[in-house]
CSV table of C-alpha atoms in Angstrom, one decimal:
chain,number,residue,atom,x,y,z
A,137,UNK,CA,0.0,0.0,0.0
A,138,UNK,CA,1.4,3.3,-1.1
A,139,UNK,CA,1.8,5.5,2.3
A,140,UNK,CA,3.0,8.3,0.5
A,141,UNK,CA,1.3,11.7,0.4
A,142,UNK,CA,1.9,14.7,-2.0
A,143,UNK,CA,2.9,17.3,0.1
A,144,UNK,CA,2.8,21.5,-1.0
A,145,UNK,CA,5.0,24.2,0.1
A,146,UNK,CA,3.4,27.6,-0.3
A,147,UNK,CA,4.3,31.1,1.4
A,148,UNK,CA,1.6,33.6,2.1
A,149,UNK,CA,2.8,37.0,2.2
A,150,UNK,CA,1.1,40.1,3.7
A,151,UNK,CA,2.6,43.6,2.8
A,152,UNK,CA,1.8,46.7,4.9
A,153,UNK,CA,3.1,50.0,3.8
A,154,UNK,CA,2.5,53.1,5.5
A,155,UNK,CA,4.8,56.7,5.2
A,156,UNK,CA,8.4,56.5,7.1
A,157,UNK,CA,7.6,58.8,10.3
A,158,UNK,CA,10.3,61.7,10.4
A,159,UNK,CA,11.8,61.6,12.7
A,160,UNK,CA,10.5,58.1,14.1
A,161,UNK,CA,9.9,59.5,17.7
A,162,UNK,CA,7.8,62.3,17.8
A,163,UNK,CA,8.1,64.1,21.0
A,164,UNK,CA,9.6,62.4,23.6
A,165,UNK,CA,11.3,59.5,24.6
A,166,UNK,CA,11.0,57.7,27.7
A,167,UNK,CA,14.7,55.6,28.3
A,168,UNK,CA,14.6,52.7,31.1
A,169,UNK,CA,17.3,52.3,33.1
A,170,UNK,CA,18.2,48.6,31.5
A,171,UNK,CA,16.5,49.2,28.2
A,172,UNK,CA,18.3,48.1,25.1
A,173,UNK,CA,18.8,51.3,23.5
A,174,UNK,CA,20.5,53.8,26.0
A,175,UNK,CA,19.5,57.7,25.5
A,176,UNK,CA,22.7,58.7,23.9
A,177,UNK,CA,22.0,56.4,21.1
A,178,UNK,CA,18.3,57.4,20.6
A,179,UNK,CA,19.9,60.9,20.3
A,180,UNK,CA,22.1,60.0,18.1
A,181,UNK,CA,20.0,58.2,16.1
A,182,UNK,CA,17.7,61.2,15.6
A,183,UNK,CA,21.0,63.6,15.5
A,184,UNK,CA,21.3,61.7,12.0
A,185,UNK,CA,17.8,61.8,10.9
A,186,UNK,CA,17.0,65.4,12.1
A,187,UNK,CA,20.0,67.3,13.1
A,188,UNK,CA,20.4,69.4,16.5
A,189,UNK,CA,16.5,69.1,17.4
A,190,UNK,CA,16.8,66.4,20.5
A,191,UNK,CA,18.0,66.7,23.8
A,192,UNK,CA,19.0,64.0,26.4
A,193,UNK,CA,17.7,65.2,30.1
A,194,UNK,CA,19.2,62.6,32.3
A,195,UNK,CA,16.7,62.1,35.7
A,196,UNK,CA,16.4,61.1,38.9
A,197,UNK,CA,14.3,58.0,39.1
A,198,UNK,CA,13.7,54.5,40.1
A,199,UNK,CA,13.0,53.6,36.8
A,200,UNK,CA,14.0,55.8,34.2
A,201,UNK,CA,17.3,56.8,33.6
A,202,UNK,CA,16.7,59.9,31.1
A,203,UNK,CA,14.3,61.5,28.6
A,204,UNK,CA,15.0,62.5,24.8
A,205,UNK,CA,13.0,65.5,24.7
A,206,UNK,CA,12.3,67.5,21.1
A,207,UNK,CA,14.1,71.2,21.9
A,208,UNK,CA,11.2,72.6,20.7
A,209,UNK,CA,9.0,71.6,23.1
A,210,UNK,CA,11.2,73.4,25.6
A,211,UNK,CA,10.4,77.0,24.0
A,212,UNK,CA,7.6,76.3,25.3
A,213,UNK,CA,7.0,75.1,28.7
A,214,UNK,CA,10.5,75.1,31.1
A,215,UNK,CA,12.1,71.8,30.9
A,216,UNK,CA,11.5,71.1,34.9
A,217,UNK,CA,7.8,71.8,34.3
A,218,UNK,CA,8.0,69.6,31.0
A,219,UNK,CA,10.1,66.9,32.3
A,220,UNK,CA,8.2,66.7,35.9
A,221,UNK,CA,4.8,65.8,34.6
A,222,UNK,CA,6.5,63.2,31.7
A,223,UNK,CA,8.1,61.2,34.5
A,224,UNK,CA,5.0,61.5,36.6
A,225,UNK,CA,2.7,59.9,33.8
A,226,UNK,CA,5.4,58.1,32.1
A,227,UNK,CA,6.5,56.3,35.4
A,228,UNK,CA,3.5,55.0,36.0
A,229,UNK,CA,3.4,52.6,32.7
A,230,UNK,CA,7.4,52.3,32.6
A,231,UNK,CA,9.4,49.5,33.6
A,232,UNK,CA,13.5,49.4,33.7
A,233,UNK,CA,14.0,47.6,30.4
A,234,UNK,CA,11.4,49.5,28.5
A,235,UNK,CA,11.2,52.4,26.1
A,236,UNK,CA,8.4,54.3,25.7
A,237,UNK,CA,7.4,56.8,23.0
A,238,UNK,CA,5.5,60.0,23.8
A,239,UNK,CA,3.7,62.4,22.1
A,240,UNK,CA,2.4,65.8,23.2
A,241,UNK,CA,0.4,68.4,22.2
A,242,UNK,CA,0.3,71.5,23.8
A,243,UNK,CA,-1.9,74.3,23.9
A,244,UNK,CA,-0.9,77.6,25.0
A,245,UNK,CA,-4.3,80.3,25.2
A,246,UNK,CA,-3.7,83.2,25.7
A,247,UNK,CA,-6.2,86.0,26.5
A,248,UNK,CA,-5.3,89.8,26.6
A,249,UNK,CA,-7.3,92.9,27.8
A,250,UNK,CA,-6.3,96.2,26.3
A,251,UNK,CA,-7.5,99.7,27.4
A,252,UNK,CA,-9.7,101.8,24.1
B,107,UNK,CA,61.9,59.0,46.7
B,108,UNK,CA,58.4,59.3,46.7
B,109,UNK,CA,56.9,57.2,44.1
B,110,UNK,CA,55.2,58.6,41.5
B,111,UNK,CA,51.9,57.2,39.4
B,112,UNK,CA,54.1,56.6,36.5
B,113,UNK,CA,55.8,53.7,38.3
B,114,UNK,CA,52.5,52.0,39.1
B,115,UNK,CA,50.4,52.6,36.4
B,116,UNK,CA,48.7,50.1,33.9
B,117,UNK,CA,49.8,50.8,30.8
B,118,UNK,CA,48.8,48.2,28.5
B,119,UNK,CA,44.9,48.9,28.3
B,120,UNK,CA,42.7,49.1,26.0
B,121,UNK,CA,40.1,52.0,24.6
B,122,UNK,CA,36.7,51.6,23.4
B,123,UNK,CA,35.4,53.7,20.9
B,124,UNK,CA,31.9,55.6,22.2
B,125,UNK,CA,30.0,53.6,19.1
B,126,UNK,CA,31.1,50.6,20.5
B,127,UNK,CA,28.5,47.9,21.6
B,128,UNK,CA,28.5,46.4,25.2
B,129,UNK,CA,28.6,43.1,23.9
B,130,UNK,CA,32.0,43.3,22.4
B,131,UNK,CA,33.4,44.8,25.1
B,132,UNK,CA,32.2,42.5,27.2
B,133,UNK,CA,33.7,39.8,25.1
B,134,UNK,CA,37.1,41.7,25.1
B,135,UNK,CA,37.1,42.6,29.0
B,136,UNK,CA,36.6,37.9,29.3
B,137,UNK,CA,38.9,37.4,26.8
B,138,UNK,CA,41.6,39.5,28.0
B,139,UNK,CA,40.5,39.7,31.4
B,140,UNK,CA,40.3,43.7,31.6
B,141,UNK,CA,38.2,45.8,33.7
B,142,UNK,CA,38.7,49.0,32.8
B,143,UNK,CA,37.7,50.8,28.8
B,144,UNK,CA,38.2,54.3,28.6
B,145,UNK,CA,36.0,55.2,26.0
B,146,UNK,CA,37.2,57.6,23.3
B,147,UNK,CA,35.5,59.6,20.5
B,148,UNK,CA,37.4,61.7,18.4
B,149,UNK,CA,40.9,60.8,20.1
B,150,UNK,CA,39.3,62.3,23.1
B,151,UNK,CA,38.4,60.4,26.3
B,152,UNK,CA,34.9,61.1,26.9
B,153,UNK,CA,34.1,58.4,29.9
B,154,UNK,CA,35.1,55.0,31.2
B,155,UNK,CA,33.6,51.5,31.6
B,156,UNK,CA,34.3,49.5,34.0
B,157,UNK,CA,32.8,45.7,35.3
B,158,UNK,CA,30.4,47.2,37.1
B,159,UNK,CA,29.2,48.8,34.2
B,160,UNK,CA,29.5,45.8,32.0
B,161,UNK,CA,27.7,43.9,34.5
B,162,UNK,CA,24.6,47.0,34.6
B,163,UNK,CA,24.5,47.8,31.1
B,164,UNK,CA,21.9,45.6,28.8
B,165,UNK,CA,24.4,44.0,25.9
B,166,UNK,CA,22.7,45.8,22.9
B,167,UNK,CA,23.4,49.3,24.0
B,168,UNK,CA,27.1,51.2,22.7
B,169,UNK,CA,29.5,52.6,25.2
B,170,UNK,CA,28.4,56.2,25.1
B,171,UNK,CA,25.5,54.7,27.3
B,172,UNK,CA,27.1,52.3,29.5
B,173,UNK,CA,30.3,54.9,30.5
B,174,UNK,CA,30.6,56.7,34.0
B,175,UNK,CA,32.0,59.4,34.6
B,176,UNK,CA,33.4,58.3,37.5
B,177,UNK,CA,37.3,59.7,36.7
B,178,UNK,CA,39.8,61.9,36.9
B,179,UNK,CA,42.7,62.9,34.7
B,180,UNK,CA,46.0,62.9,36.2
B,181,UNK,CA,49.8,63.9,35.3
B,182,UNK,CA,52.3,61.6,34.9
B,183,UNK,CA,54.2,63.1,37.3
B,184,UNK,CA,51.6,62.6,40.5
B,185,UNK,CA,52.6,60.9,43.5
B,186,UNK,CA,50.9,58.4,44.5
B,187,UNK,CA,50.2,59.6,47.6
B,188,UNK,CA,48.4,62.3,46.1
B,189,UNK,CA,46.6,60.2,44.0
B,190,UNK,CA,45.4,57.4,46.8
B,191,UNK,CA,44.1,61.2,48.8
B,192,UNK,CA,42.1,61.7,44.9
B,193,UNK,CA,40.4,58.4,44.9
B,194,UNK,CA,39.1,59.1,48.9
B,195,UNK,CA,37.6,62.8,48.0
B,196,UNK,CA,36.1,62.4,44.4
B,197,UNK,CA,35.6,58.9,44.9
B,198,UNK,CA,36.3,57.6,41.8
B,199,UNK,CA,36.7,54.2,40.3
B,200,UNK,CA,39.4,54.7,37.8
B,201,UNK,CA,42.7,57.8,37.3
B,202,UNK,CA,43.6,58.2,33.7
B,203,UNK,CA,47.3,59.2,33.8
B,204,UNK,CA,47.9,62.0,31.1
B,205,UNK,CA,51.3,63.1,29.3
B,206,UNK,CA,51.3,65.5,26.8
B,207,UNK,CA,47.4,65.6,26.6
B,208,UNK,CA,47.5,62.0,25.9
B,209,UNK,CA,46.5,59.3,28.4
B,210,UNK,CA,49.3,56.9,28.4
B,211,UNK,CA,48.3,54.7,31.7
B,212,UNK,CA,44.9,53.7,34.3
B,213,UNK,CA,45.6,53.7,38.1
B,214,UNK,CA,43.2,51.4,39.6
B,215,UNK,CA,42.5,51.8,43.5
B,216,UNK,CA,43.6,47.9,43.7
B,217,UNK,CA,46.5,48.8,41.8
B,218,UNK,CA,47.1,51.7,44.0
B,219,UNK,CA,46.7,49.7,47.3
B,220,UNK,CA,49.4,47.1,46.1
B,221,UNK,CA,51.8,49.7,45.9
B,222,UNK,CA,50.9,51.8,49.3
B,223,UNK,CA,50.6,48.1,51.1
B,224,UNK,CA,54.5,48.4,50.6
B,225,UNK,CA,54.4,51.9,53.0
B,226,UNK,CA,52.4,50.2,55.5
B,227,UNK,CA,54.6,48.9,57.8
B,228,UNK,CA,53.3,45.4,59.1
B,229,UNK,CA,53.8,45.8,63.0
B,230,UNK,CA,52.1,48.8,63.7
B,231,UNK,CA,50.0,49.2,61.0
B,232,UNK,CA,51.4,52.8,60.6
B,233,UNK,CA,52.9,54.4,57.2
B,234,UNK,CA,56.4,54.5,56.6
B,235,UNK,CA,58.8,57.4,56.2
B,236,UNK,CA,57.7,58.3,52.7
B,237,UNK,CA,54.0,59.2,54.2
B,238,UNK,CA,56.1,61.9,55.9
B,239,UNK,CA,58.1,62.8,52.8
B,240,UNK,CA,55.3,63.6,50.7
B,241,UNK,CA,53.3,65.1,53.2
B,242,UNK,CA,56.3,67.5,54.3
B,243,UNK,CA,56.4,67.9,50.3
B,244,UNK,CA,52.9,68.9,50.1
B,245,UNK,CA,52.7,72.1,52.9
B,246,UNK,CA,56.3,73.2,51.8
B,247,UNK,CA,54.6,73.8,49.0
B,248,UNK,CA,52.0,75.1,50.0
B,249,UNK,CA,53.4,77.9,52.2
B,250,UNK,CA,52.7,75.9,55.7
B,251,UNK,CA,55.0,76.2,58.7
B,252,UNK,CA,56.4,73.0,59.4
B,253,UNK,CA,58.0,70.8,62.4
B,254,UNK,CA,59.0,67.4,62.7
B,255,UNK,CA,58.9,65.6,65.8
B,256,UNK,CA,61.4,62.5,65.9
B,257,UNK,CA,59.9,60.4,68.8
B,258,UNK,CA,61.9,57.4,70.3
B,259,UNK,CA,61.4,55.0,73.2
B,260,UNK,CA,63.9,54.9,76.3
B,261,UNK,CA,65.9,52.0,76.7
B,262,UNK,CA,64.0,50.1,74.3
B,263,UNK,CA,66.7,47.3,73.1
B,264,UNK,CA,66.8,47.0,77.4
B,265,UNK,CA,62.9,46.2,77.5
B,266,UNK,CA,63.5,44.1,74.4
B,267,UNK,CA,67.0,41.8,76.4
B,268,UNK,CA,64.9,41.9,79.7
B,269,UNK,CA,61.0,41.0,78.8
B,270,UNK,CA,62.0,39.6,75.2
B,271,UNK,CA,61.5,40.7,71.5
B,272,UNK,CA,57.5,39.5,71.3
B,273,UNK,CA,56.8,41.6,74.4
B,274,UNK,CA,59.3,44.4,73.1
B,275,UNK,CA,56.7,44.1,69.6
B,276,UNK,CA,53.6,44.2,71.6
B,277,UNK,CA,55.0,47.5,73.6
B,278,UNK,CA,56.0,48.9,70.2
B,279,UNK,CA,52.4,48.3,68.7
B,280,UNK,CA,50.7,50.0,71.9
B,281,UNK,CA,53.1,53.0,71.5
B,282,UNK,CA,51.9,53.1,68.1
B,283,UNK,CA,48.4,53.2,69.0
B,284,UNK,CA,48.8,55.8,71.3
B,285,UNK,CA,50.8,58.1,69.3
B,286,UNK,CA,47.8,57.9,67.0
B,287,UNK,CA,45.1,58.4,69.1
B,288,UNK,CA,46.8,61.4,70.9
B,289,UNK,CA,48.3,63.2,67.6
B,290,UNK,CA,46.4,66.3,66.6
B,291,UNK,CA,44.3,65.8,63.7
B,292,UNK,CA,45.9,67.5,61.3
B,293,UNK,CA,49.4,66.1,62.0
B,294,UNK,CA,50.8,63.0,60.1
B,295,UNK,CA,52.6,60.1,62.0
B,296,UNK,CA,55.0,57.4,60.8
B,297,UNK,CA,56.8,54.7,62.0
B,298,UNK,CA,60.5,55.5,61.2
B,299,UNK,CA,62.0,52.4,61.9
B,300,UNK,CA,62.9,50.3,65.2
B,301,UNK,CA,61.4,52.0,68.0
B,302,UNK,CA,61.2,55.4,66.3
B,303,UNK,CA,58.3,57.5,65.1
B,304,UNK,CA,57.8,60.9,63.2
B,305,UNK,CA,55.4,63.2,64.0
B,306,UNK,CA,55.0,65.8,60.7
B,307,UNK,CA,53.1,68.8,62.1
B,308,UNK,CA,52.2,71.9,60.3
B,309,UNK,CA,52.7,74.4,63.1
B,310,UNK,CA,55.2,76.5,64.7
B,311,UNK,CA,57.6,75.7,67.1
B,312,UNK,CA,56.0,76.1,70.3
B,313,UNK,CA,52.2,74.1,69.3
B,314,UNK,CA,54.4,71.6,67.9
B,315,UNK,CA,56.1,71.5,71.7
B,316,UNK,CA,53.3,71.5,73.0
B,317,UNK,CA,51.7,68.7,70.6
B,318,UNK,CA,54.9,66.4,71.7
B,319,UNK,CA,54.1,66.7,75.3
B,320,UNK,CA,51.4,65.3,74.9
B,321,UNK,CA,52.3,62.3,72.8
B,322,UNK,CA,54.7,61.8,75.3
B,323,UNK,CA,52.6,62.2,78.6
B,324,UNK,CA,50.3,59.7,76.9
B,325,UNK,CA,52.9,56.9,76.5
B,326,UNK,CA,54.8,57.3,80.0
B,327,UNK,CA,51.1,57.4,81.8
B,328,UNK,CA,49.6,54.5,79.6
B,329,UNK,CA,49.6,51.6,82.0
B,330,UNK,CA,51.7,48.9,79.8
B,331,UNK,CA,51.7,45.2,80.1
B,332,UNK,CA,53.8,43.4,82.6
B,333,UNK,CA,53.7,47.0,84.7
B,334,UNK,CA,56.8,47.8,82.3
B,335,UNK,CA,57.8,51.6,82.8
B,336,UNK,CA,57.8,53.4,79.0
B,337,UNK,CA,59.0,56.2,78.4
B,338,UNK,CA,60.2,58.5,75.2
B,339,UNK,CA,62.4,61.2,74.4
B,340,UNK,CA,61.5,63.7,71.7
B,341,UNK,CA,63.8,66.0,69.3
B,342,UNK,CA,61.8,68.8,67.8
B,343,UNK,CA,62.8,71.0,64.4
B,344,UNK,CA,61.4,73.6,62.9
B,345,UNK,CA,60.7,77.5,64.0
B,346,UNK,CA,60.5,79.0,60.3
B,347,UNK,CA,58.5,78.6,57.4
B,348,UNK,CA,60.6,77.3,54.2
B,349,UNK,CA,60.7,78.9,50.8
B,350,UNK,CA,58.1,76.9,48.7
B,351,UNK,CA,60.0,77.3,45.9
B,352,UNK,CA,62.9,74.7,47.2
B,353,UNK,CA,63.6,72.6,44.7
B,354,UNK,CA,64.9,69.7,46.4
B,355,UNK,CA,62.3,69.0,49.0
B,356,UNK,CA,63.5,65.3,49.4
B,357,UNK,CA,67.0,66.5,50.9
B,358,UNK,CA,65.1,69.7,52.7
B,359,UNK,CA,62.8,67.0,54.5
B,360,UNK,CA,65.9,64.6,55.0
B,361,UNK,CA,67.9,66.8,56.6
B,362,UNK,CA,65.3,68.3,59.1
B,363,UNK,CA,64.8,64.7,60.0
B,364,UNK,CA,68.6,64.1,60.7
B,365,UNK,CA,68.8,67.1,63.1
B,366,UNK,CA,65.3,66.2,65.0
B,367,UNK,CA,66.9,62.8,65.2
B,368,UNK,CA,69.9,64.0,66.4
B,369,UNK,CA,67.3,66.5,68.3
B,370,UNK,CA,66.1,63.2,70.1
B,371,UNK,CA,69.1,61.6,71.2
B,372,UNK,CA,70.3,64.7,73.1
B,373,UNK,CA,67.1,64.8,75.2
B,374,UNK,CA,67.7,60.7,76.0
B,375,UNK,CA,71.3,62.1,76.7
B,376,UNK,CA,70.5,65.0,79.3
B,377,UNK,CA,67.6,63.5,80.2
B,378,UNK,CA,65.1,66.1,79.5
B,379,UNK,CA,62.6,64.7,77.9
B,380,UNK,CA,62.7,67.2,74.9
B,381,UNK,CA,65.2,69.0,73.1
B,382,UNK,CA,64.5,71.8,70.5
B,383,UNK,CA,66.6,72.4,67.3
B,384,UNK,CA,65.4,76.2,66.0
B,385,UNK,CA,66.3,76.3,62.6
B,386,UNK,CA,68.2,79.3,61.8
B,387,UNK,CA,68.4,79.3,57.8
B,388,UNK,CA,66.8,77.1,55.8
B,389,UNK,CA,69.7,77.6,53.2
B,390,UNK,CA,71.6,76.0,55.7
B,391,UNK,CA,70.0,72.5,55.5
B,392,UNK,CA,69.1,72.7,52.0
């Protein structure tokens, strides 16, 4: 009796193509203490991709060893302000080993009175 | 002499460029059995890894991320004196020895203990005479008055024939201890050799009299064992403050010692406890 089966080898393949983010982290990035990627080398990855427009803020943390903040962001609130209330939320989902991205929009209003 | 870094340092290490991963080093710090990177980028040192950092650091991350900056630079020429006193106030891990801008050895703490172990001197516990050069050295320098006190017990080699030499050791040790519990704080104490200590103080003549009193009062009322009476005789030197621009400190300091030692023997002579060597011109001695 013939045991033999015919056997096929196929490959399915799924393609998902969606626009390179520039830079690929947005805001901010939140560095573990023991994640892969230390911050120096997230700021020099973006120092490649987008030149002079990160900056490393090293902290004081269980957790977190330092943020990669977008300058930018610092024109507009002061960094202890800004970097205060990211380790606050950020620390709350963060472990050592992890990375997180952030992204955050701020609003500034602004409402003036002048004398006619 | 005093012994300077460049004697002690390691100088076949091994740099890691800032790029580098953790991983390799890691790999070269087993196979080659090193502890210490200093990490480089663009010909400049920019930190230092060392196993505690290799051990911390996740593998996939480069050097610029796993570095402390726990280091200082250092010339060639330091003592190493004056680099043990760097690692106990910045409390650093590693001293990168620098000539001509470039660092051509490390200076580990381990390293540097080796080498001071050698200074220690194994009875008493207390430094040896180059403590007292480099100290003597260092205030010259710095404009300090100085006076050495050249301390010496009385009759020792008798206490030594009569009680024997383990009790004569034992006596020796307690001496020691008391010497170092009485000294003023900010005087530096060595164990000369045999039964005699120095006593490197950085005041004038009559505080440092005063200081040896003291050190001597302590021994002769300090109940010994075996109800053995000890006494010491002191020879004191100093009385001027030297020019800190003397260029051969070693001889300077040598010379003071001579004439407090001399100092010392006088007093054992006459009986008078102390004697007291002014110096008159420093020219004279150096």
């Amino acid at each position: 009796m013939d045991t033999y089966k015919e056997s096929i080898k196929k490959a399915d393949i799924t393609m998902r193509l969606s626009e390179f983010e520039m830079p690929p982290m947005q805001d901010v990035l939140i560095v573990g203490k023991r994640a892969p990627i230390g911050p120096e080398a997230a700021r020099r990855m973006v120092d490649v991709l987008s030149p002079e427009q990160y900056e490393i803020i090293k902290v004081e943390h269980l957790v977190i060893e330092a943020v990669v903040i977008r300058k930018a962001l610092l024109n507009i609130l002061p960094q202890q302000k800004l970097v205060e209330l990211i380790i606050e939320e950020g620390g709350k989902v963060a472990n050592e080993s992890m990375i997180i991205k952030a992204q955050l929009n701020i609003t500034l209003e602004v409402s003036k009175s002048i004398e006619l | 002499m005093i012994r300077k870094v460049s004697n002690i340092m390691v100088k076949d290490f091994i740099t890691v460029n800032s790029l580098d991963g953790v991983k390799t080093i890691k790999d070269i710090a087993l196979e080659k059995g090193i502890s210490y990177f200093p990490v480089m980028e663009n010909d400049r040192v920019i930190g230092v890894i060392t196993n505690k950092e290799l051990i911390k650091a996740h593998p996939n991350r480069i050097a610029a991320d796993a570095m402390t900056d726990s280091y200082v630079n250092i010339n060639i020429n330091t003592s190493i004196w004056e680099a043990k006193e760097l690692f106990e106030k910045k409390n650093v891990d590693i001293l990168l020895v620098e000539q001509n801008n470039e660092v051509v050895g490390l200076i580990t703490e381990s390293v540097l203990d080796i080498e001071l172990g050698k200074h220690i001197d194994l009875l008493t516990g207390l430094y040896k005479s180059d403590y007292i050069f480099y100290n003597a050295a260092k205030l010259i320098k710095n404009g300090n008055e100085i006076s050495i006190i050249f301390i010496d017990v009385d009759n020792f080699s008798c206490i030594d024939k009569e009680y024997g030499h383990i009790c004569g050791d034992k006596i020796l040790k307690q001496v020691a201890v008391l010497l170092d519990r009485h000294k003023p704080k900010d005087t530096y104490l060595c164990r000369f050799g045999g039964d005699e200590f120095i006593v490197l103080t950085p005041y004038y003549m009559e505080q440092a009299k005063d200081a040896a009193k003291r050190l001597l009062d302590a021994v002769s009322e300090y109940p010994f064992l075996n109800e053995i009476k000890v006494t010491m005789s002191a020879g004191i030197v100093g009385g001027r403050r030297y020019n800190r621009r003397i260029t051969e400190v070693y001889k300077t300091v040598s010379n003071l010692i001579n004439i407090a030692s001399l100092a010392s023997a006088k007093a054992k002579k006459t009986r008078s406890e102390l004697s007291i060597v002014y110096e008159a011109d420093v020219n004279e001695i150096a």
